[in-house]
Short mmCIF file of C-alpha atoms (C1' of nucleotides) in Angstrom, two decimals:
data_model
loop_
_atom_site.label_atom_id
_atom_site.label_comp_id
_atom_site.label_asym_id
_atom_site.label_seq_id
_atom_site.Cartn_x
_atom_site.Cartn_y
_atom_site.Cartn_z
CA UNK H 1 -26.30 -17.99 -22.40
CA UNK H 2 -27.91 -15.52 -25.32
CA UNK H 3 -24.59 -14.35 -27.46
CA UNK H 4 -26.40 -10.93 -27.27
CA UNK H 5 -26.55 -11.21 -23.29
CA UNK H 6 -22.87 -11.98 -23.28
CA UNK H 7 -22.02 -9.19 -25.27
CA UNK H 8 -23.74 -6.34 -23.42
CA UNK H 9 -22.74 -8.22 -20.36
CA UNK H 10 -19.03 -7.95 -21.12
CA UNK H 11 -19.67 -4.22 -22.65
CA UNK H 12 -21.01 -3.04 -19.30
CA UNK H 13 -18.17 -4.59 -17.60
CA UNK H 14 -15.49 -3.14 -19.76
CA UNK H 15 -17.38 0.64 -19.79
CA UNK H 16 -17.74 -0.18 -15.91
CA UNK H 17 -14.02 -1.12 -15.28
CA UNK H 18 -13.03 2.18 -17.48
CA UNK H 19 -14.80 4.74 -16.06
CA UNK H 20 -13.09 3.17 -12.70
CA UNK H 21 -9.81 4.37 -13.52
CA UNK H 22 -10.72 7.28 -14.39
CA UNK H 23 -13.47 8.84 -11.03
CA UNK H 24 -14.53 6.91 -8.09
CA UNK H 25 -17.00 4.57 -7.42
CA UNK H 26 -19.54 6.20 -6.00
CA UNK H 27 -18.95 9.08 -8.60
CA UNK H 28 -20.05 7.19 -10.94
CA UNK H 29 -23.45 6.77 -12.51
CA UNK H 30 -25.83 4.29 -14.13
CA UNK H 31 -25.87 6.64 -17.27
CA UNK H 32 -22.45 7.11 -17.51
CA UNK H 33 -22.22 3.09 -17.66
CA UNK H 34 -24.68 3.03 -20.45
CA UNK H 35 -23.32 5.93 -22.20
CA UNK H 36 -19.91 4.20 -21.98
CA UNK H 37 -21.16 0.64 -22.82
CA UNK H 38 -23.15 2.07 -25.49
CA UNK H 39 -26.50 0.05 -24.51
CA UNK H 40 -30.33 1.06 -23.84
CA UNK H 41 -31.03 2.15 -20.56
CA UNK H 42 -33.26 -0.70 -19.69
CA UNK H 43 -31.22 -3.23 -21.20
CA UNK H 44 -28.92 -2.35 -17.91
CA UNK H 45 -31.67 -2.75 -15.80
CA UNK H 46 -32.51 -6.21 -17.33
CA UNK H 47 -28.99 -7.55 -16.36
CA UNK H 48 -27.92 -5.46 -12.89
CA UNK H 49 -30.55 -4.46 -10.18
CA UNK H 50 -28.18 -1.70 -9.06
CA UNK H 51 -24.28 -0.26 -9.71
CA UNK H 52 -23.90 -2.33 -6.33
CA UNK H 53 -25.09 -5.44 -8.08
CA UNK H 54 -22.89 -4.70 -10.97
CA UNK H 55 -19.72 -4.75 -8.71
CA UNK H 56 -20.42 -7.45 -7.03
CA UNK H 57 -21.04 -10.00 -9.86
CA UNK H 58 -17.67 -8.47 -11.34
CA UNK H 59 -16.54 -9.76 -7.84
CA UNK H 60 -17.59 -12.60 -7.62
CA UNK H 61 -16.90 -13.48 -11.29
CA UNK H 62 -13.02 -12.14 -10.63
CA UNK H 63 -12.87 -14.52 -7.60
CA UNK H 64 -14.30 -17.31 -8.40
CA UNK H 65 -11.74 -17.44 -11.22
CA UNK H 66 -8.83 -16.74 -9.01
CA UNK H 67 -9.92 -19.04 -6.50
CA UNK H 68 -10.44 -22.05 -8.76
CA UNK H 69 -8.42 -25.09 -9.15
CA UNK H 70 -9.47 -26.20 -12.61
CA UNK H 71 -7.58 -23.23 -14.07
CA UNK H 72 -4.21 -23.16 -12.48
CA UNK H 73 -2.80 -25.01 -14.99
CA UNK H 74 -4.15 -22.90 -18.21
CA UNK H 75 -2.23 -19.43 -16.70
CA UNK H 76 0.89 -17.25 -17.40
CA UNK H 77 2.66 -19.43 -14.25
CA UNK H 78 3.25 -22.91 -12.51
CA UNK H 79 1.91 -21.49 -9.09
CA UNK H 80 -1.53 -23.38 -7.71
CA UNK H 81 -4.04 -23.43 -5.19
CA UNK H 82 -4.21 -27.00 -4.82
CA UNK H 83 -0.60 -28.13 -4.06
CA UNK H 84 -1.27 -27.02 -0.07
CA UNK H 85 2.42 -24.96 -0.59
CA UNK H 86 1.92 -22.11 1.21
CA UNK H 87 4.15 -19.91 -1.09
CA UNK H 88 2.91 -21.01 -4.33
CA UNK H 89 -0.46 -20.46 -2.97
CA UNK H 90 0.13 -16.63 -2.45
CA UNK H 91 2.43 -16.71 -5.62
CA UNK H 92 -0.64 -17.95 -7.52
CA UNK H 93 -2.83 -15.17 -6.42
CA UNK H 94 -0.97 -12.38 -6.58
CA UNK H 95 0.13 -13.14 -10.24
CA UNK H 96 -3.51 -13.00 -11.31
CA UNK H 97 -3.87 -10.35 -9.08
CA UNK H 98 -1.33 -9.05 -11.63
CA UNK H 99 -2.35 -9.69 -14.60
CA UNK H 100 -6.13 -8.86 -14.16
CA UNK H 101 -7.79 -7.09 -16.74
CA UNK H 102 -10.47 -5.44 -14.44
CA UNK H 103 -9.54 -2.14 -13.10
CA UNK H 104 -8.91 -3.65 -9.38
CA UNK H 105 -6.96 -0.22 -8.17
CA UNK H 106 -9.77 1.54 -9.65
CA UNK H 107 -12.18 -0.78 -7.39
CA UNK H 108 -9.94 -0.33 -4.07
CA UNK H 109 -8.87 3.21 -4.33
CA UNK H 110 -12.59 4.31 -3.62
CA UNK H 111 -15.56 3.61 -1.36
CA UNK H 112 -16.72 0.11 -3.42
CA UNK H 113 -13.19 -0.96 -1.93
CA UNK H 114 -15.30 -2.26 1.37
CA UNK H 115 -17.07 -5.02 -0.86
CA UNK H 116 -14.18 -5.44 -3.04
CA UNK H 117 -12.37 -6.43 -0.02
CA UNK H 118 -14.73 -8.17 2.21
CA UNK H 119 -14.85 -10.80 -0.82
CA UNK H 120 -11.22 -11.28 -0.99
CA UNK H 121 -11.38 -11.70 3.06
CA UNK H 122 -14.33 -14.39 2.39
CA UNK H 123 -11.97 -16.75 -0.39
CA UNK H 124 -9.27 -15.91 1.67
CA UNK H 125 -10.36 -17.30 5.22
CA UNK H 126 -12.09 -20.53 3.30
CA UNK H 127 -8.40 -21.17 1.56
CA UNK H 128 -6.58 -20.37 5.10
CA UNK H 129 -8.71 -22.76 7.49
CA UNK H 130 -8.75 -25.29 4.14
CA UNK H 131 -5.05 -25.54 3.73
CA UNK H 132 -3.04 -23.46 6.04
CA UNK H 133 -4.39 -24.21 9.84
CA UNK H 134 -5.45 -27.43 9.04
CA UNK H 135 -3.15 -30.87 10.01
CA UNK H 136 -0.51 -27.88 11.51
CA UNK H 137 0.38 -28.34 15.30
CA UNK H 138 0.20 -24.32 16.64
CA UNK H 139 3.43 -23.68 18.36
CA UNK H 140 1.21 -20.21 18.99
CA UNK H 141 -1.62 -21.40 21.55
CA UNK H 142 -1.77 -17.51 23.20
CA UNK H 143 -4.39 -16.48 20.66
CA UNK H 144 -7.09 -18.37 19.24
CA UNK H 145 -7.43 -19.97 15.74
CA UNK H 146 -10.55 -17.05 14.89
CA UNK H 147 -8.13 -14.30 15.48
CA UNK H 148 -5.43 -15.74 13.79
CA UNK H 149 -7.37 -16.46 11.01
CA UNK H 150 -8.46 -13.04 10.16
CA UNK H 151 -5.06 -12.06 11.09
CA UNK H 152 -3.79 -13.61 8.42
CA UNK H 153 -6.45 -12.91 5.67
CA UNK H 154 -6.39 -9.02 6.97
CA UNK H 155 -2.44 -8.99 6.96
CA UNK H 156 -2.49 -10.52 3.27
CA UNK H 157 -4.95 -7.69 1.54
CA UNK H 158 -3.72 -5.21 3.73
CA UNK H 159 -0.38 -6.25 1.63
CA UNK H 160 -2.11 -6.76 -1.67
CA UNK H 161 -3.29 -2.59 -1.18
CA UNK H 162 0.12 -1.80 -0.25
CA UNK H 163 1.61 -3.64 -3.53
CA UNK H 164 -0.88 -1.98 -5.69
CA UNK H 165 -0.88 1.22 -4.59
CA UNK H 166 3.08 1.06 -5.05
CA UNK H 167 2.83 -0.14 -8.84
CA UNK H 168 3.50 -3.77 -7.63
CA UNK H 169 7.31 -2.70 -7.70
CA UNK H 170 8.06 -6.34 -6.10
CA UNK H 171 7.58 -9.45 -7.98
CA UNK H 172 4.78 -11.78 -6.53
CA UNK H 173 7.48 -14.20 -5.26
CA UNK H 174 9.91 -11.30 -3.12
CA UNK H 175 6.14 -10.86 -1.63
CA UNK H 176 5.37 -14.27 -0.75
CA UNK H 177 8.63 -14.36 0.66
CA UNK H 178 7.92 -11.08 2.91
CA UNK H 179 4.36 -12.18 3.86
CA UNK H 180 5.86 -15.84 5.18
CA UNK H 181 8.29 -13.97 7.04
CA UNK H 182 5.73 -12.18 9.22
CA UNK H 183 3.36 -15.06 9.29
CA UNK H 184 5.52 -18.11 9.74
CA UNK H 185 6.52 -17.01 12.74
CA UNK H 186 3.66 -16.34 14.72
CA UNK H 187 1.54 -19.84 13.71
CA UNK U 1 -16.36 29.75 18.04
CA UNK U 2 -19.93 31.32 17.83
CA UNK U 3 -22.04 29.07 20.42
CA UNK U 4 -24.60 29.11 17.37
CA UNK U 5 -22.07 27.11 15.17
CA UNK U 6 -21.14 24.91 17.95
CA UNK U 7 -24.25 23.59 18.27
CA UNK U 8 -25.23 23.22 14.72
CA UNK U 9 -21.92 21.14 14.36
CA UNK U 10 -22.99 19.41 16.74
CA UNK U 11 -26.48 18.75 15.87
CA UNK U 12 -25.41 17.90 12.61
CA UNK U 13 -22.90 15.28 13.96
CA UNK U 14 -25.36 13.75 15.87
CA UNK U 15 -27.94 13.26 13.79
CA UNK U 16 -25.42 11.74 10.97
CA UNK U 17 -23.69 9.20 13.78
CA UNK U 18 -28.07 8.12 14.53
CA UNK U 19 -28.76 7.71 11.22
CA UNK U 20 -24.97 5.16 10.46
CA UNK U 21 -26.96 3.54 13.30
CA UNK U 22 -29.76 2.45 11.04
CA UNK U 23 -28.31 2.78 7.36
CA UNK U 24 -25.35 2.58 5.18
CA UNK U 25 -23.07 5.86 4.69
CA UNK U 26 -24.07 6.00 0.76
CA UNK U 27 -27.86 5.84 1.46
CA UNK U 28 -27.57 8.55 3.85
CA UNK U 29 -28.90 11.41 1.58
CA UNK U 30 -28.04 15.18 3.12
CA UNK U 31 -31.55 15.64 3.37
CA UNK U 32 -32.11 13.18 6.04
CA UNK U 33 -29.19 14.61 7.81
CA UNK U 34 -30.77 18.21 7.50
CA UNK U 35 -34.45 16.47 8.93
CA UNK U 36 -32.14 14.55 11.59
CA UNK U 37 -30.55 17.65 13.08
CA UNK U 38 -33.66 20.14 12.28
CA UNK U 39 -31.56 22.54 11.26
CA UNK U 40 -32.09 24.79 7.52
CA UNK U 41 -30.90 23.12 3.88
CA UNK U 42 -28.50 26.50 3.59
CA UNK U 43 -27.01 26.10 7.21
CA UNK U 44 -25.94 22.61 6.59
CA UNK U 45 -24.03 23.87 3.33
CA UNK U 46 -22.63 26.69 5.31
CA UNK U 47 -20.94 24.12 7.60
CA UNK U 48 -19.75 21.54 5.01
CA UNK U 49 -19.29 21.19 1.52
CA UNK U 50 -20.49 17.44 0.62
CA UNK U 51 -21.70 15.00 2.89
CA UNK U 52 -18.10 13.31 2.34
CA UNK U 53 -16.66 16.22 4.05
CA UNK U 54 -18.77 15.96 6.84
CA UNK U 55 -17.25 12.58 7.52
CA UNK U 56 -14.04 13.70 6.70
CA UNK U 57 -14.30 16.52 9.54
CA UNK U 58 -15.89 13.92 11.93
CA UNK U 59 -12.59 11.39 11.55
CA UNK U 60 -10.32 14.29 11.76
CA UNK U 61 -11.91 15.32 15.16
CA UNK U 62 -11.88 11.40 16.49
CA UNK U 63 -8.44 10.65 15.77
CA UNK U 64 -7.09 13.62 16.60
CA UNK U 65 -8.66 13.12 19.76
CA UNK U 66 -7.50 9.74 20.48
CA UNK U 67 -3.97 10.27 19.02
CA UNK U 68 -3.28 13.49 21.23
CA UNK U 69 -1.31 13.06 24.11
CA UNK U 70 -2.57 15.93 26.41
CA UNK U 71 -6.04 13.94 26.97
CA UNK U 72 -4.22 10.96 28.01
CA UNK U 73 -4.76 11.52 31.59
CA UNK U 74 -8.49 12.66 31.85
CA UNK U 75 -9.67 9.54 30.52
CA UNK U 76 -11.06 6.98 31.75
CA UNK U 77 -8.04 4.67 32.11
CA UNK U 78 -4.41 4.68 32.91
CA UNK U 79 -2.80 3.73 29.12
CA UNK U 80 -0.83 6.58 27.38
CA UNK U 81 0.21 7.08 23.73
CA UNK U 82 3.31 8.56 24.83
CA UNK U 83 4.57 6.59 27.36
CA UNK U 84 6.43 4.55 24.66
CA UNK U 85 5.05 1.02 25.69
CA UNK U 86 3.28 -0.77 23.16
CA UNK U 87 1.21 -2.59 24.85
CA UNK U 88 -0.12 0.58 26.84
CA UNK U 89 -0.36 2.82 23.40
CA UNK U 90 -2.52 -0.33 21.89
CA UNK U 91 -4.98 -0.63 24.96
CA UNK U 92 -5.09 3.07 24.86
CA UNK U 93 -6.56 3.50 21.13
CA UNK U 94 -8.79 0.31 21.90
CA UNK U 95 -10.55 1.94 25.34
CA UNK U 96 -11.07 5.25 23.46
CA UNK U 97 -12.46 3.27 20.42
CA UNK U 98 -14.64 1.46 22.40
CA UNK U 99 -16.01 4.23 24.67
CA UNK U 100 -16.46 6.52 21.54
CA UNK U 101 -19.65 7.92 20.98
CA UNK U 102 -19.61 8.18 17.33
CA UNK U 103 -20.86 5.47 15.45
CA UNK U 104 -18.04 3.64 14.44
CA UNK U 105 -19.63 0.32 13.55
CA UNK U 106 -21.84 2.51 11.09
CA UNK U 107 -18.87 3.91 9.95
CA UNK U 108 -16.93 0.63 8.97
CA UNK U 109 -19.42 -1.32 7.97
CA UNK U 110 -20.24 1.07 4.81
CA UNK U 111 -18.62 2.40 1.92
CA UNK U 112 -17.13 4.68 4.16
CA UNK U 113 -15.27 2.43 5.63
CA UNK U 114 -12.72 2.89 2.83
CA UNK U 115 -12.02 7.18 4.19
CA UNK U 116 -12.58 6.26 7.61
CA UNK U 117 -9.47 3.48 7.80
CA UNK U 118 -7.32 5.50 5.22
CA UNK U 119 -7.44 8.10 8.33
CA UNK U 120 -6.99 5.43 10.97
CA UNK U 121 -3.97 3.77 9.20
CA UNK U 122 -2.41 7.36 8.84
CA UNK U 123 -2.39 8.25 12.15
CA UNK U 124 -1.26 4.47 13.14
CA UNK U 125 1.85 4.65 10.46
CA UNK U 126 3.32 7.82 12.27
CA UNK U 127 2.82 6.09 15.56
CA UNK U 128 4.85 3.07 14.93
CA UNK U 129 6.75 4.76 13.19
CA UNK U 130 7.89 7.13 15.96
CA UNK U 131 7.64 5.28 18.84
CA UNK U 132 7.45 1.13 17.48
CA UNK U 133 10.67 0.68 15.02
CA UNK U 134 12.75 3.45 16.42
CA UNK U 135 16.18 2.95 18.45
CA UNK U 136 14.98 -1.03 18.01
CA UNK U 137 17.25 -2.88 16.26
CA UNK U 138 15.61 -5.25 14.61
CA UNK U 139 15.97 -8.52 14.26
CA UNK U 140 13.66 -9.41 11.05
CA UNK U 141 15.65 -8.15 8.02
CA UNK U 142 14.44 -10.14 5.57
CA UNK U 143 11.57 -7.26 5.11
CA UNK U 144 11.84 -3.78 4.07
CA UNK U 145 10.56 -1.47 6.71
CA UNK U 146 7.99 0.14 4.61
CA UNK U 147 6.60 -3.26 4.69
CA UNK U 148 6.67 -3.61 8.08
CA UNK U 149 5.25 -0.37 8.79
CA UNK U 150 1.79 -1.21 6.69
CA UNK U 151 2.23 -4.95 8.03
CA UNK U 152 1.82 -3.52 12.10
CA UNK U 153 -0.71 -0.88 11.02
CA UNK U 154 -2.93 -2.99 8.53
CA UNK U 155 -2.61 -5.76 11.09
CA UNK U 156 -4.20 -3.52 13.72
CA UNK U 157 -6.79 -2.06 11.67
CA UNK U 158 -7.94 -5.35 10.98
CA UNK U 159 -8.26 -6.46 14.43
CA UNK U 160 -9.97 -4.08 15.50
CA UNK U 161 -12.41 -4.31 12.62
CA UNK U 162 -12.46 -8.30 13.88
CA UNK U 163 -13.20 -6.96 17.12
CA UNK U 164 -16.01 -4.42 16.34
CA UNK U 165 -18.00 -7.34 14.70
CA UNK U 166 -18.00 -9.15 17.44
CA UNK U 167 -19.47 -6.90 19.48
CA UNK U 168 -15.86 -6.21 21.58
CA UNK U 169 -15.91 -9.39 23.66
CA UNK U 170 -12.41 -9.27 24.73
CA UNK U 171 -10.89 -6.50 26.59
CA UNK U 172 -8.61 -3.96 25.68
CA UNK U 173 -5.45 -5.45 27.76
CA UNK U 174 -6.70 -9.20 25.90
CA UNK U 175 -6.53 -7.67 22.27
CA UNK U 176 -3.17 -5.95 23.05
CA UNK U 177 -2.09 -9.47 24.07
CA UNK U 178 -3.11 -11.16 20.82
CA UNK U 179 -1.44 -8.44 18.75
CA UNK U 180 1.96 -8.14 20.81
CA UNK U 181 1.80 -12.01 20.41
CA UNK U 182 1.37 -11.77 16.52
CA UNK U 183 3.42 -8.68 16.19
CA UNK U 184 6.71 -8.58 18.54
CA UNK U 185 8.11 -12.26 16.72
CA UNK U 186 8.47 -10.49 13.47
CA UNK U 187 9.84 -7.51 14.23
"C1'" DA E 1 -35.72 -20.64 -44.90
"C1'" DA E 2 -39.58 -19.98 -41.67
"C1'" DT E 3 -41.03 -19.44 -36.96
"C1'" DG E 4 -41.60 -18.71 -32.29
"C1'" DT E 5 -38.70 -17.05 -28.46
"C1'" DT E 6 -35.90 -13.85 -26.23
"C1'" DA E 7 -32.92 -9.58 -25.86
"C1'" DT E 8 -32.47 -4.93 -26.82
"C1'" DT E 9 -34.11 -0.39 -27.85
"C1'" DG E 10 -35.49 4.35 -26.93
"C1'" DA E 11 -38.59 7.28 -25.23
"C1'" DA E 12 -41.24 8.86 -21.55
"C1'" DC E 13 -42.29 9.03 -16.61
"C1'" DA E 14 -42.50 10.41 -11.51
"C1'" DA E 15 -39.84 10.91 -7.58
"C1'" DA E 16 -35.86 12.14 -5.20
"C1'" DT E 17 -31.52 14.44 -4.69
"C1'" DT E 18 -28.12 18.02 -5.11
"C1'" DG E 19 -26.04 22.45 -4.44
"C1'" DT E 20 -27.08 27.44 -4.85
"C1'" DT E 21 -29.32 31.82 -4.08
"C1'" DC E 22 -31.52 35.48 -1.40
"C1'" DA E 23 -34.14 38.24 1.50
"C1'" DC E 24 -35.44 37.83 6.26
"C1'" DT E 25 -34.85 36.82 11.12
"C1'" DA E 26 -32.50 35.39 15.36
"C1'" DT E 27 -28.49 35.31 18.17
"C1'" DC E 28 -24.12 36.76 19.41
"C1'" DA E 29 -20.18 39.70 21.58
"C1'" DT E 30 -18.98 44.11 23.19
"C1'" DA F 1 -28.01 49.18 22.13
"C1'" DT F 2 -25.84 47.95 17.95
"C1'" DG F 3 -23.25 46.19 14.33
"C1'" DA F 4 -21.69 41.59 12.97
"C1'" DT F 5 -22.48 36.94 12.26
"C1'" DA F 6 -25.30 32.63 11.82
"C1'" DG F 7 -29.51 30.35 10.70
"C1'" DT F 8 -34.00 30.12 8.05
"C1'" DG F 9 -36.94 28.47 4.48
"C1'" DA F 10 -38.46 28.69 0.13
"C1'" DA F 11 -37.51 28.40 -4.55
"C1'" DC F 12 -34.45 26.98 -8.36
"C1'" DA F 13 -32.38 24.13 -12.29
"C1'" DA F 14 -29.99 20.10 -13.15
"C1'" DT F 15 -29.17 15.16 -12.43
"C1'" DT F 16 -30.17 10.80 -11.25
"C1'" DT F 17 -32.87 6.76 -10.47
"C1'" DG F 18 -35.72 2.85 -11.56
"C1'" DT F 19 -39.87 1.52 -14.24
"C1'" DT F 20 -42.91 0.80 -18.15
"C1'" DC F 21 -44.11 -0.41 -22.90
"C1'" DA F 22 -44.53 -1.06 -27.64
"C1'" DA F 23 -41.43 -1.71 -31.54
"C1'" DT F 24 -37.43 -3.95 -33.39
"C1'" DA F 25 -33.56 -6.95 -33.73
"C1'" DA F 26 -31.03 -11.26 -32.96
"C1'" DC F 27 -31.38 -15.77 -31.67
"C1'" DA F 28 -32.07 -21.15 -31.76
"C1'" DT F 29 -34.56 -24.76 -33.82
"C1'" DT F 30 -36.79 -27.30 -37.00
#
DNA sequence: AATGTTATTGAACAAATTGTTCACTATCAT
DNA sequence: ATGATAGTGAACAATTTGTTCAATAACATT
C-alpha cells in the first residue's frame, strides 16, 4: 500500500475517532472529517464510499485485530484466543477492549453503536460455537444451542456497554470472573 | 387534546412506522415523513422538534403502554406486569411486543436501534428491579447486583432482538421458558 | 537521476435537506 | 356566532452530499 494512502488513511481515522468523543455519530459530517483530517474533499471520497463505510472498515480493522491469534503473544498481557480457556478468552478481549486507541465509547454511545455491535456479535458467535459449545456435553438441553448462543454473545456486549459506560471500574479479570458466573451455570 | 392534533400525531406516526417498513431510520428524511402523512412542512415542526424526537415520543408512548399496569386486563391475554410472577411479566411484554403495531423490526434494525433499546432497557431495569431481586435472597453472590440488574435486562433485550429476526417463531410462554431457564440458575 | 504511475488537491457543481417565518385558512369548543 | 387554536404552503438561507476534472505532488523502479 501507497505510504501517501496510509497516511490519509490513518488521518481520517484519527480526525474520525476525535470528533467521536466529542458529538455523535450521526452528528457528524463528511466535512467535518476532512476539515479535521486536514485532506481534499475528494481524496475522502477516493478511500470511503460513505461515513457508513468509514465505520465499518474501522470495524472491521479493530476486530479483525482483536480476534486474531497471530497477535496474542505481541500484547500488554498473557491472555489468548487460542488456548480454548474460557476465562483467558474474555480476559484477552476485554484488555484490548481496554487499551484501544479508537474512540469505542464514542462509537457505542450513539446511533453507529447498532453496527459497532452487530460486528462484535458476528466474532463473538464464530469464537463461541468454535471453542465454547463445541466437545461440551449440555447439562442445559431446555433451550436450544441457537438461543444459547446469542445468549451468550448478547449477555457478553451487553456487559462490555455496561463496563464502559462505568469507566471500566473492574479489571478485565473480576469481569471474566462475573460473566462465568452467570454463564457457567446455565450451559 | 384538539381532535386536529390527534390526528396529525397520528398521521405523522403512521406514516414514519410505513416508511421503517421499507428504509433505515437515518435515510428517513422529514420530508418523506411530511409526503407520508400529507400533512404541511410547518405542522410537522409544530408537533416535533427533530425527527429524533419524533421517535423519542413514539418509544415513550409504546413502553409506557406496555409497562402500565391498568391495561393489563383489556388485552388480549391473561399475563400481568404486576402480578409479581416472572414468567407472567415476561410473556406479558413479549404478547404486547408482538401484537404492536408500530414497526418495531424497522425500529431495531437501524441506527435507531441504539434510542429505541436505551428506552427498553430503562423501563426493564426498574422492573426487575422492583419486582425480580426484591425480598429474594439470593443465592449468587459472587456478582454485584448492578451487574445482575444489566445481566437480566441486556439478556432480555437480546432475546427478543433474537426473536424479532426470526420472524417470532416461538411463542410467548416458549421464550419465557428459555429465559427463566437461562436466568433463575444465576440469580 | 529520470520516468511513468498513482495519490492528492481544490474548486466548482447540482441536488437535496433542514429548520424557520408568515400571512392565510380551516377547524375547534363554548 | 365567535374568539382561540391548529394547519397550510410557499419562500428562505444555510448545510450537506457526492461527483467531476485538470493541475500538482509523491511514489516506485530502473
Amino acid at each position: 500500500m501507497d505510504r501517501r494512502q496510509q497516511k490519509t488513511r490513518e488521518a481520517i481515522f484519527e480526525a474520525f475517532s476525535k470528533l467521536l468523543s466529542s458529538k455523535s455519530y450521526t452528528k457528524i459530517t463528511v466535512q467535518e472529517i476532512i476539515d479535521e483530517a486536514n485532506i481534499g474533499r475528494s481524496t475522502f471520497y477516493s478511500h470511503f464510499e460513505t461515513k457508513d463505510d468509514l465505520l465499518r472498515e474501522m470495524c472491521t480493522d479493530l476486530f479483525d485485530h482483536i480476534f486474531s491469534d497471530r497477535l496474542d503473544t505481541e500484547g500488554t498481557h498473557d491472555f489468548s484466543i487460542a488456548d480454548g480457556n474460557p476465562n483467558s478468552m474474555i480476559t484477552h478481549i476485554l484488555y484490548h477492549l481496554r487499551d484501544n486507541k479508537k474512540n469505542i465509547i464514542g462509537i457505542l454511545t450513539c446511533e453507529s453503536g447498532e453496527l459497532f455491535l452487530r460486528f462484535f456479535k458476528q466474532y463473538l458467535n464464530e469464537l463461541i460455537i468454535q471453542h465454547l459449545l463445541k466437545d461440551v456435553e449440555r447439562k442445559n438441553t431446555d433451550v436450544p444451542d441457537d438461543f444459547l448462543v446469542h445468549h451468550i454473545s448478547g449477555s457478553f456486549v451487553e456487559m462490555v456497554q455496561w463496563w464502559l459506560k462505568n469507566n471500566m471500574k473492574q479489571s478485565p479479570e473480576e469481569l471474566a470472573e462475573y460473566f462465568s458466573s452467570v454463564i457457567i451455570p446455565i450451559i
